[in-house]
mmCIF file of C-alpha atoms and ligand atoms in Angstrom:
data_model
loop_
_atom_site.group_PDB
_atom_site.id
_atom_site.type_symbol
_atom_site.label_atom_id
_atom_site.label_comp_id
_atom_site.label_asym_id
_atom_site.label_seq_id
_atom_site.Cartn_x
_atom_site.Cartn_y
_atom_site.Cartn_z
ATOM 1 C CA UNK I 281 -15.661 -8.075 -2.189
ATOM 2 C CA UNK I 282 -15.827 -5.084 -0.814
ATOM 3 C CA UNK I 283 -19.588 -2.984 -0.728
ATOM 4 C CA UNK I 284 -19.773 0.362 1.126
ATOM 5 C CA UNK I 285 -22.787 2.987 1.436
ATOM 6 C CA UNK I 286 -20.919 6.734 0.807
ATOM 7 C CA UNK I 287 -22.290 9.454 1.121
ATOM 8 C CA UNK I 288 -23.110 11.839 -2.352
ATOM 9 C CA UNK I 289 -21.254 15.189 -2.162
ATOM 10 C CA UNK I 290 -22.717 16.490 -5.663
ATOM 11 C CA UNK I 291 -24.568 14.856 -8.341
ATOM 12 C CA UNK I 292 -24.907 17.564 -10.771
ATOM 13 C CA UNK I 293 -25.779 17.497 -14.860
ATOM 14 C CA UNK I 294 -22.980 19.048 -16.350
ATOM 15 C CA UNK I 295 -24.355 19.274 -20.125
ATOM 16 C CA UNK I 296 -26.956 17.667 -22.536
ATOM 17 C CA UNK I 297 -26.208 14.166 -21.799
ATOM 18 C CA UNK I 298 -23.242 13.710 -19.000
ATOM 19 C CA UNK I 299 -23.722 14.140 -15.361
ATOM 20 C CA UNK I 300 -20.837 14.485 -12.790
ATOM 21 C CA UNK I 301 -21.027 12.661 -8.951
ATOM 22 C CA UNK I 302 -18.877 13.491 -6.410
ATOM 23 C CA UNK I 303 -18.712 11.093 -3.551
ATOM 24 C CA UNK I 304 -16.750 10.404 -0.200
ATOM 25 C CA UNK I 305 -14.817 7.971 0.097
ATOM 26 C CA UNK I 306 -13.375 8.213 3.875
ATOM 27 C CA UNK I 307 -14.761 4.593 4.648
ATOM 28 C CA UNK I 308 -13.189 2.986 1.356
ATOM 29 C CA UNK I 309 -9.467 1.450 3.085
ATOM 30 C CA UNK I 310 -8.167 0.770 -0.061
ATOM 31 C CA UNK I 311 -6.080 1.982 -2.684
ATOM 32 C CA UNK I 312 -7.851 3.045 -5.751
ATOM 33 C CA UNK I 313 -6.393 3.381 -9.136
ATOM 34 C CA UNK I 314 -6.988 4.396 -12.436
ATOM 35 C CA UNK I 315 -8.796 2.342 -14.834
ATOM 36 C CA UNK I 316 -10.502 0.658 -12.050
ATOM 37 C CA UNK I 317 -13.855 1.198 -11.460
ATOM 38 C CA UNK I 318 -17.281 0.410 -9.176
ATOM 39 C CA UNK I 319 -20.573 -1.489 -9.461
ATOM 40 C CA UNK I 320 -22.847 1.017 -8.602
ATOM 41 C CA UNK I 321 -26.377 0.042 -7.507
ATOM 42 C CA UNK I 322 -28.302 3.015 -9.327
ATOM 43 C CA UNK I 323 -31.157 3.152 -7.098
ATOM 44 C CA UNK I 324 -32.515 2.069 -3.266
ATOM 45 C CA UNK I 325 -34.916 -0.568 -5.053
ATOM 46 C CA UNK I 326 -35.037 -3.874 -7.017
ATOM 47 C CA UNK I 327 -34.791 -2.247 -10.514
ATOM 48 C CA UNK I 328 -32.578 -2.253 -12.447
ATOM 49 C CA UNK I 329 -31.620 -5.317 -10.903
ATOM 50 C CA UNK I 330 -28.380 -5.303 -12.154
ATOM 51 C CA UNK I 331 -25.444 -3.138 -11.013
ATOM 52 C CA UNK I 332 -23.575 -0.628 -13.148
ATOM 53 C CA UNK I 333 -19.847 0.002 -13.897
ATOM 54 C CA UNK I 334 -18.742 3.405 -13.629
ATOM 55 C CA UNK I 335 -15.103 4.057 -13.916
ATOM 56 C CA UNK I 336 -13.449 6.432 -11.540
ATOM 57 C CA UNK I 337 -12.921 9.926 -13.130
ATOM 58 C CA UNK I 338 -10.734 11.388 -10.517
ATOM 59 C CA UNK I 339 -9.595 10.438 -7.776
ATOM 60 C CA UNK I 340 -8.584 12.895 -4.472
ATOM 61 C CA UNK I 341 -7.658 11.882 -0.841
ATOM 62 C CA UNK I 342 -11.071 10.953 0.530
ATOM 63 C CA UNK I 343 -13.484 11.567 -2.473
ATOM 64 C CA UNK I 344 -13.991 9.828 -5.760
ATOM 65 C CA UNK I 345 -15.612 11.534 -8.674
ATOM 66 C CA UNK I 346 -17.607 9.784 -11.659
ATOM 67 C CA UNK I 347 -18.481 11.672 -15.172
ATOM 68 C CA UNK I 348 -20.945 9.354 -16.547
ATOM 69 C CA UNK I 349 -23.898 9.843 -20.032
ATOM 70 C CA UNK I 350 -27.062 9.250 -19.130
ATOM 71 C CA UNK I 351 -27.395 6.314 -21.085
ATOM 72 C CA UNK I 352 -30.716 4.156 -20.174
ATOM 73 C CA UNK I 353 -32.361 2.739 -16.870
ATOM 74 C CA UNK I 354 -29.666 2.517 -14.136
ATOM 75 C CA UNK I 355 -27.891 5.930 -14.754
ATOM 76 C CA UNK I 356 -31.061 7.850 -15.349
ATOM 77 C CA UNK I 357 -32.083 6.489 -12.164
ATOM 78 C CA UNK I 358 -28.507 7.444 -10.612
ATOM 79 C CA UNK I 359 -29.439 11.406 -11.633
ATOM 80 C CA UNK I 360 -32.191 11.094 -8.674
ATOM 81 C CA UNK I 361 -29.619 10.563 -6.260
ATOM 82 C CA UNK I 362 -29.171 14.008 -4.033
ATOM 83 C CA UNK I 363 -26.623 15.318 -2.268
ATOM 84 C CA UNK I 364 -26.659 13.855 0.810
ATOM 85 C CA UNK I 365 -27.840 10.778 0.248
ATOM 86 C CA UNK I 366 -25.469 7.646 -0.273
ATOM 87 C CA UNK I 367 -24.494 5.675 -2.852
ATOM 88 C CA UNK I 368 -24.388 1.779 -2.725
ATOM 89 C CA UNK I 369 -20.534 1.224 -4.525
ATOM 90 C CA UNK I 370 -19.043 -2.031 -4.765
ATOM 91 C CA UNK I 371 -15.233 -1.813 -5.380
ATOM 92 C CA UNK I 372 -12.921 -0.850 -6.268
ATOM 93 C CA UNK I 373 -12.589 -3.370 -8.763
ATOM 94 C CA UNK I 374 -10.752 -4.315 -11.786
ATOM 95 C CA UNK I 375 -6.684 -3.940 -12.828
ATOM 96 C CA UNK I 376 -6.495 -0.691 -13.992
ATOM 97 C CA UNK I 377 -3.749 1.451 -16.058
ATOM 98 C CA UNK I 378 -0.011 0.578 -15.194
ATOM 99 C CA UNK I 379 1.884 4.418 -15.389
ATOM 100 C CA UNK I 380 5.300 4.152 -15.977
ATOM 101 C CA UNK I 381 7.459 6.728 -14.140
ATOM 102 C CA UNK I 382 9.750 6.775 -16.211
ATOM 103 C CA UNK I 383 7.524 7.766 -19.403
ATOM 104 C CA UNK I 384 8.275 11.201 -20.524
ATOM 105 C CA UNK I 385 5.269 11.709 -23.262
ATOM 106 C CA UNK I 386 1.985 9.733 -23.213
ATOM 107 C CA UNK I 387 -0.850 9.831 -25.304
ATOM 108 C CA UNK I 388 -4.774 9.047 -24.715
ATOM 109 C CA UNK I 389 -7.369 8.570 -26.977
ATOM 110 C CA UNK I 390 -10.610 9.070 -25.970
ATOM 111 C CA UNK I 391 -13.906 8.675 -27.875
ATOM 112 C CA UNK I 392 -17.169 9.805 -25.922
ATOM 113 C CA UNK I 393 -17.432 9.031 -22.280
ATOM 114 C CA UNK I 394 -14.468 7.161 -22.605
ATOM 115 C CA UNK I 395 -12.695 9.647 -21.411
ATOM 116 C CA UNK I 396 -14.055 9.352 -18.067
ATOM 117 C CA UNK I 397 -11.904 6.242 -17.432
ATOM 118 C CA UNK I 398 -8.449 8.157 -19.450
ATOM 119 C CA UNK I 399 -8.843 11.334 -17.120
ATOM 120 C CA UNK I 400 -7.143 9.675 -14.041
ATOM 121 C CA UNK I 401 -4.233 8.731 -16.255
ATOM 122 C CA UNK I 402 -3.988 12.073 -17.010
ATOM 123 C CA UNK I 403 -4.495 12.866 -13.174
ATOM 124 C CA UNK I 404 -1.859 10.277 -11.775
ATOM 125 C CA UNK I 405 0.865 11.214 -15.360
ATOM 126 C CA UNK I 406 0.663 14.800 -13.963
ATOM 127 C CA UNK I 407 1.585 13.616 -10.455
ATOM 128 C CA UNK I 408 4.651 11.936 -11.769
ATOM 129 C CA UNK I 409 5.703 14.605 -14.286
ATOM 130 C CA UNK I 410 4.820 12.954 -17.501
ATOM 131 C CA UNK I 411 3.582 15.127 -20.271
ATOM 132 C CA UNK I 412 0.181 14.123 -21.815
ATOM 133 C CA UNK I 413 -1.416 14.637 -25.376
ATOM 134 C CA UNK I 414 -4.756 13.539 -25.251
ATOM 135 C CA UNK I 415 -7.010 13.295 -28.636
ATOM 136 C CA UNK I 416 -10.821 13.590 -27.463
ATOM 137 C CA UNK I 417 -13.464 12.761 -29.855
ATOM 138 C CA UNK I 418 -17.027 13.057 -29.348
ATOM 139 C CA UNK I 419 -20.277 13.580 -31.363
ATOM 140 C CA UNK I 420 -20.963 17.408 -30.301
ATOM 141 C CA UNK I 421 -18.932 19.703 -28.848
ATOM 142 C CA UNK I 422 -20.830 20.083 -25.913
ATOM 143 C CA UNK I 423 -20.064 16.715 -24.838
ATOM 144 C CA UNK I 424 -16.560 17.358 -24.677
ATOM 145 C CA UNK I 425 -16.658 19.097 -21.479
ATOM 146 C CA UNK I 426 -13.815 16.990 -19.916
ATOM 147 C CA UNK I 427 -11.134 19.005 -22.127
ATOM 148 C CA UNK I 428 -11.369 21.683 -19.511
ATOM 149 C CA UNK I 429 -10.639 18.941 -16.773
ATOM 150 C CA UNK I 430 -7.241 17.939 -18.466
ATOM 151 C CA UNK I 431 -5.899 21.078 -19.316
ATOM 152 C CA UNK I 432 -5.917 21.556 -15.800
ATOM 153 C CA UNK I 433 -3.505 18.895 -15.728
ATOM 154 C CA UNK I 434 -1.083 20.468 -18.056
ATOM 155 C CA UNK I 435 -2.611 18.357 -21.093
ATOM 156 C CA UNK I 436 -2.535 19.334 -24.697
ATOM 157 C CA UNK I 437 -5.626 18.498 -25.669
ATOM 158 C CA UNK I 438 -6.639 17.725 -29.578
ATOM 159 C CA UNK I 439 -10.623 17.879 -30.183
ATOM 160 C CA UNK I 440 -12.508 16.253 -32.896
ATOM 161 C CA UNK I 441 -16.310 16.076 -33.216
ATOM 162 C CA UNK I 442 -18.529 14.872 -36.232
ATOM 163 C CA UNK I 443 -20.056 18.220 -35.953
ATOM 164 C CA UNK I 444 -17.325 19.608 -37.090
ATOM 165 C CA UNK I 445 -16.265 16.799 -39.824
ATOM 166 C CA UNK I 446 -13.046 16.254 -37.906
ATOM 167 C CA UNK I 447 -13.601 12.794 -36.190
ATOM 168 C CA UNK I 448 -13.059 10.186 -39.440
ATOM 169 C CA UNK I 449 -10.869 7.679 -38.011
ATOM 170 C CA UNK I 450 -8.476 8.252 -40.747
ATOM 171 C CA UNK I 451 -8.358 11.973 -40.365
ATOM 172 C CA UNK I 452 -7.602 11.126 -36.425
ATOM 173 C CA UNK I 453 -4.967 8.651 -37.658
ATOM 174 C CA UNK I 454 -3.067 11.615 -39.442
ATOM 175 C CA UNK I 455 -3.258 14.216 -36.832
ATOM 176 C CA UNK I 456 -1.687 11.821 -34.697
ATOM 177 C CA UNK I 457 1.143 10.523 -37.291
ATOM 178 C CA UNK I 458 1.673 14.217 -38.536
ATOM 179 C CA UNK I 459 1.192 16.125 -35.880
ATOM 180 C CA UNK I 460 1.573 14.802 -32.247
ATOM 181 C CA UNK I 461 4.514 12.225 -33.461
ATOM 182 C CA UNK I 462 6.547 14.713 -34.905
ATOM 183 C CA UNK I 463 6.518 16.452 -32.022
ATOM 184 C CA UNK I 464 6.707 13.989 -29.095
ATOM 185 C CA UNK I 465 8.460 10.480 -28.445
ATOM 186 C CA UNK I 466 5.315 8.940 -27.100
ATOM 187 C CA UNK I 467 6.259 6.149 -24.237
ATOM 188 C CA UNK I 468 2.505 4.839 -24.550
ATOM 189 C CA UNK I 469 -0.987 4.691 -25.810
ATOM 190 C CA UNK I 470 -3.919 4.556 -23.386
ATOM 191 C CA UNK I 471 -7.410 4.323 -24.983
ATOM 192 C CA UNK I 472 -10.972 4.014 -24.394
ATOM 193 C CA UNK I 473 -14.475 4.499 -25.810
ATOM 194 C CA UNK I 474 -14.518 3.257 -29.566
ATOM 195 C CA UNK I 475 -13.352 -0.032 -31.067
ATOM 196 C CA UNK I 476 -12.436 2.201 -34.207
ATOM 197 C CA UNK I 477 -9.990 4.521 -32.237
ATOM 198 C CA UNK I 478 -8.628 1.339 -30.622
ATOM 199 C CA UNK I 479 -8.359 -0.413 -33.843
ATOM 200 C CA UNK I 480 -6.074 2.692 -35.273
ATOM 201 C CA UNK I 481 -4.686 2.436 -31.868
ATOM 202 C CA UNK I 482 -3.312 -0.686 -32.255
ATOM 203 C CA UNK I 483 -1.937 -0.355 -35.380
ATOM 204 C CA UNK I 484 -0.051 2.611 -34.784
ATOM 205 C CA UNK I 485 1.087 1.246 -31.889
ATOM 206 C CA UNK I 486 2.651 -2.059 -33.728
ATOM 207 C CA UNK I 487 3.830 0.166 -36.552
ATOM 208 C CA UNK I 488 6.119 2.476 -34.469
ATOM 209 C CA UNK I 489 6.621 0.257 -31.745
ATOM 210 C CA UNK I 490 4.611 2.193 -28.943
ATOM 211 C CA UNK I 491 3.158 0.282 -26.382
ATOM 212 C CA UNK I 492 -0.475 0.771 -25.537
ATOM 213 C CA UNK I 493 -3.219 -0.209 -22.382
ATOM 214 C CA UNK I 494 -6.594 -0.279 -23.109
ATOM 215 C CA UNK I 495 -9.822 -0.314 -20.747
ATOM 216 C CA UNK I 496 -12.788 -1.922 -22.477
ATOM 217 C CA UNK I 497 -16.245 -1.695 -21.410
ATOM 218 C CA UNK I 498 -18.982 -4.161 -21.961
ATOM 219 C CA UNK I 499 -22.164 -4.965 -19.905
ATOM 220 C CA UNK I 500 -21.495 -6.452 -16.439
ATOM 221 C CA UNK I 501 -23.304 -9.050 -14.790
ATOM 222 C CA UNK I 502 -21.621 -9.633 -11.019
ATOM 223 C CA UNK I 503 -18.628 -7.788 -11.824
ATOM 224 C CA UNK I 504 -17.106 -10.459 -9.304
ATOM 225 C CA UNK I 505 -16.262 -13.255 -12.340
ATOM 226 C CA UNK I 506 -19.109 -15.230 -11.611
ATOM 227 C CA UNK I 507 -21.206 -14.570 -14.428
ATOM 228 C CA UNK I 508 -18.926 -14.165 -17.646
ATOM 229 C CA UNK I 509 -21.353 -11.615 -19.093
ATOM 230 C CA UNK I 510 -18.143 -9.441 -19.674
ATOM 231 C CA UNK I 511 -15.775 -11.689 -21.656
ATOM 232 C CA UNK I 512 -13.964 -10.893 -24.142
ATOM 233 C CA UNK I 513 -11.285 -12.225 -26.527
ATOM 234 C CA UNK I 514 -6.934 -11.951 -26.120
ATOM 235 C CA UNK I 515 -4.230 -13.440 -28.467
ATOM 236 C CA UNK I 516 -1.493 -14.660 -26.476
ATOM 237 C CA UNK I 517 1.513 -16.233 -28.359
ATOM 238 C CA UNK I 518 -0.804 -16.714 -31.343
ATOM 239 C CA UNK I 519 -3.535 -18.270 -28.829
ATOM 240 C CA UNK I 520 -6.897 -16.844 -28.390
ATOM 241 C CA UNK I 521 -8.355 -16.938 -24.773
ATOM 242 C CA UNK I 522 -11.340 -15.744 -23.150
ATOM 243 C CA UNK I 523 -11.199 -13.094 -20.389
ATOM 244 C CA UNK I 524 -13.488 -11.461 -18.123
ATOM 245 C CA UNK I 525 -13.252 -7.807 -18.620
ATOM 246 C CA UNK I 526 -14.008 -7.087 -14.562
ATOM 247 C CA UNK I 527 -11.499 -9.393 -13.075
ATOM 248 C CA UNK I 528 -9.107 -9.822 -15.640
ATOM 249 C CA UNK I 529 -8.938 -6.111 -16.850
ATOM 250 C CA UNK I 530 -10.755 -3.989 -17.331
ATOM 251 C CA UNK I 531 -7.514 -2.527 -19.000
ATOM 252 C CA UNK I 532 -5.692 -4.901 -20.974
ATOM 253 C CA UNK I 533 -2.356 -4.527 -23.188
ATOM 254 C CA UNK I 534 -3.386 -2.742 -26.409
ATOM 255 C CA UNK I 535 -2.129 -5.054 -28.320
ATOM 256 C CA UNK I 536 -3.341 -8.412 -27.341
ATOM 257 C CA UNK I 537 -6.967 -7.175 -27.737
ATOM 258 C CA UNK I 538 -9.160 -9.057 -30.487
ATOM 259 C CA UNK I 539 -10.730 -6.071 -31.179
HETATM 260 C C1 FAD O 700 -15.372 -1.036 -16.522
HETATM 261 C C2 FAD O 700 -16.382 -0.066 -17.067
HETATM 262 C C3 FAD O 700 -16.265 1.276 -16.777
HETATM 263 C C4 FAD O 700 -17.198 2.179 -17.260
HETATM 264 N N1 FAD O 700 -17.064 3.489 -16.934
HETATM 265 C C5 FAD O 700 -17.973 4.370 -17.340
HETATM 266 C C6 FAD O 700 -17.874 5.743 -16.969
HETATM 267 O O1 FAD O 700 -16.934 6.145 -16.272
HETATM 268 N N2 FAD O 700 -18.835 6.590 -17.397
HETATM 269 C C7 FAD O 700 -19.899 6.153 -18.161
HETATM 270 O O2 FAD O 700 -20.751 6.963 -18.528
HETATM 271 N N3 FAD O 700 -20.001 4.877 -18.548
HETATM 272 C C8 FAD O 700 -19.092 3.971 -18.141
HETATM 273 N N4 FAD O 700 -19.231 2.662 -18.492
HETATM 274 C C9 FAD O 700 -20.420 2.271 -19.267
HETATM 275 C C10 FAD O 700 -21.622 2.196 -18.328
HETATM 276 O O3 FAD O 700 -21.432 1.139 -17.413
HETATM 277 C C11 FAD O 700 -22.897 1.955 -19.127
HETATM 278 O O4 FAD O 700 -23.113 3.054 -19.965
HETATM 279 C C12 FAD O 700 -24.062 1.797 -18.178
HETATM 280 O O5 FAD O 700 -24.001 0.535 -17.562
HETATM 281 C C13 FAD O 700 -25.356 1.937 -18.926
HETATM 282 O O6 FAD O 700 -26.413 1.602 -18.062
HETATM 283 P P1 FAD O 700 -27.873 2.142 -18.326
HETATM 284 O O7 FAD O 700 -28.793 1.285 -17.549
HETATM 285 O O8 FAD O 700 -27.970 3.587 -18.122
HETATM 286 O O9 FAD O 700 -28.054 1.967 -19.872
HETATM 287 P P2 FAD O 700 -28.553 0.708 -20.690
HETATM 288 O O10 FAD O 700 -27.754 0.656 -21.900
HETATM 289 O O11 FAD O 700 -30.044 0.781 -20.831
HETATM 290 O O12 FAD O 700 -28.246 -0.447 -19.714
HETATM 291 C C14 FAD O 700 -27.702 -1.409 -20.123
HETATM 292 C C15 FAD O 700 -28.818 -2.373 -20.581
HETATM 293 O O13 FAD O 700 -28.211 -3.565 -20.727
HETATM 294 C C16 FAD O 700 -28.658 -4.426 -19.711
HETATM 295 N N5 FAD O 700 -27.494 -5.020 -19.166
HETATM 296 C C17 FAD O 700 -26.596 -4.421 -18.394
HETATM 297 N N6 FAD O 700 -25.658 -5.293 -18.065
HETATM 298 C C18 FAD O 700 -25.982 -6.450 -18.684
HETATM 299 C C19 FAD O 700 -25.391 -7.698 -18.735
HETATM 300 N N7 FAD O 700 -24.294 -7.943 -18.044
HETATM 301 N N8 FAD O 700 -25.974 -8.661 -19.478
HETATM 302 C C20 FAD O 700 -27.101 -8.397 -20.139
HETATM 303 N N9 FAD O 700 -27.700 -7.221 -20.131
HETATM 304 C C21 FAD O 700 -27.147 -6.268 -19.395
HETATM 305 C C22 FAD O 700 -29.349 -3.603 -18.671
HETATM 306 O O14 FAD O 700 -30.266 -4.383 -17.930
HETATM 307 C C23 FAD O 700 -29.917 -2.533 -19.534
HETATM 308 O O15 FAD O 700 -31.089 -2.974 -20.125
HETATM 309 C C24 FAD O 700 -18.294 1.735 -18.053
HETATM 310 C C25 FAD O 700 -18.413 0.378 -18.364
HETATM 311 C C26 FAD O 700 -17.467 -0.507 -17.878
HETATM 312 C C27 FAD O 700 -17.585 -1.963 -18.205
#
């Protein structure tokens, strides 16, 4: 296990509800990919007791960003960290996404802050050339303020809200059949943020034969495997197992997900 101090560069609100933390990573001497993510201790005290999982958002040569809501406790208490201060990060941890290189056209599906985890995908895709179409859904518009992000990596970006009526499930379903698949071969599905979106997820993916990662998030205990406060259920060969989302995943194949 690996636990550093680093230092904040920025921890800035960047709408209503989702702040953005910038912090250096220099000390960290290990590979970081995406999908994985840290246990971040939210503040220089005993409460909350417990640390939080924060996905990285991007990641650059010796910095690591994090776009997290401002949900409860430990990440209002992580918008009183300054700039210049550090951070407490255990990690990184977790398997994250597997990118194939040879992919030409990949799709993410995003609901909420789930994007936050899908944004390096879209990072390390435009590294190796691969096209992305990402579908971002969201309550407001306002909290879609990562669309911006992945444009700037060359994705097309679809945007539903339920302010706008757009977001039903089914509606999302045939934008994506009638829309994105009649233009593009997609090589895979990467999701995040809604069991709905992962539901239709994983049935589009069985019924055209795409294959799909997914990163789930639940509440974390240790985030070491100790605990089993994150498990969750696979099918393997018709068998269900238990896994533990923060050693085992947290990205998992699409379609062995009891979701
Ligand atoms: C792998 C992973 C990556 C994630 N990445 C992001 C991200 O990039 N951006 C983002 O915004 N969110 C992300 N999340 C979700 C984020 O971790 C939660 O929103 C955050 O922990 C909420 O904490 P909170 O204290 O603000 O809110 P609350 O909902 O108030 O906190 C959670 C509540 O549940 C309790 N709790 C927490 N863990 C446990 C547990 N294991 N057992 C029992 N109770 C528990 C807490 O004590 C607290 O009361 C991720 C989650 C996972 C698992």
């Amino acid at each position: 296990m690996k636990q550093y101090k680093a230092p904040v560069l920025s921890n800035q609100q960047v709408s209503e509800r989702y702040w953005h933390m910038v912090v250096d990573t220099t000390i960290i001497d290990s590979s970081i990919d995406p999908g994985q993510f840290f246990h971040i201790k939210c503040a220089d005290k005993y409460t909350p007791f417990l640390r939080r999982p924060l996905s990285v958002y991007r990641i650059n040569k010796n910095t690591v960003e994090f776009l997290y809501l401002v949900k409860g406790k430990g990440t209002t208490e992580m918008t009183k960290i300054v700039e210049g201060e550090t951070v407490d990060l255990m990690g990184p941890l977790g398997k994250g996404f597997v990118i194939d290189p040879t992919s030409k056209t990949v799709l993410l599906i995003a609901r909420g802050v789930g994007v936050a985890t899908l944004a390096a995908v879209a990072q390390e895709s435009h590294e190796k050339n691969i096209h992305c179409v990402a579908i971002l859904s969201a309550r407001r518009k306002d909290d879609l303020l990562a669309a911006e992000f992945l444009e700037g990596f060359g994705v097309e970006v679809y945007k539903v809200t339920e302010e706008d009526g757009t977001s039903d499930v089914v509606d999302v379903r045939n934008m994506i059949v009638n829309e994105v698949f009649r233009k593009y071969k997609i090589d895979c599905i990467y999701t995040c943020g809604s069991r709905r979106l992962s539901q239709m997820s994983q049935l589009i993916g069985e019924q055209f034969d795409i294959p799909g990662q997914i990163a789930l998030e639940e509440h974390m205990g240790c985030a070491l495997g100790a605990c089993y406060a994150c498990v969750c259920d696979i099918q393997e060969e018709g068998v269900t197992k238990s896994v533990r989302v923060c050693i085992d995943g947290p990205v998992f194949p699409l379609s062995k997900v009891v979701l």
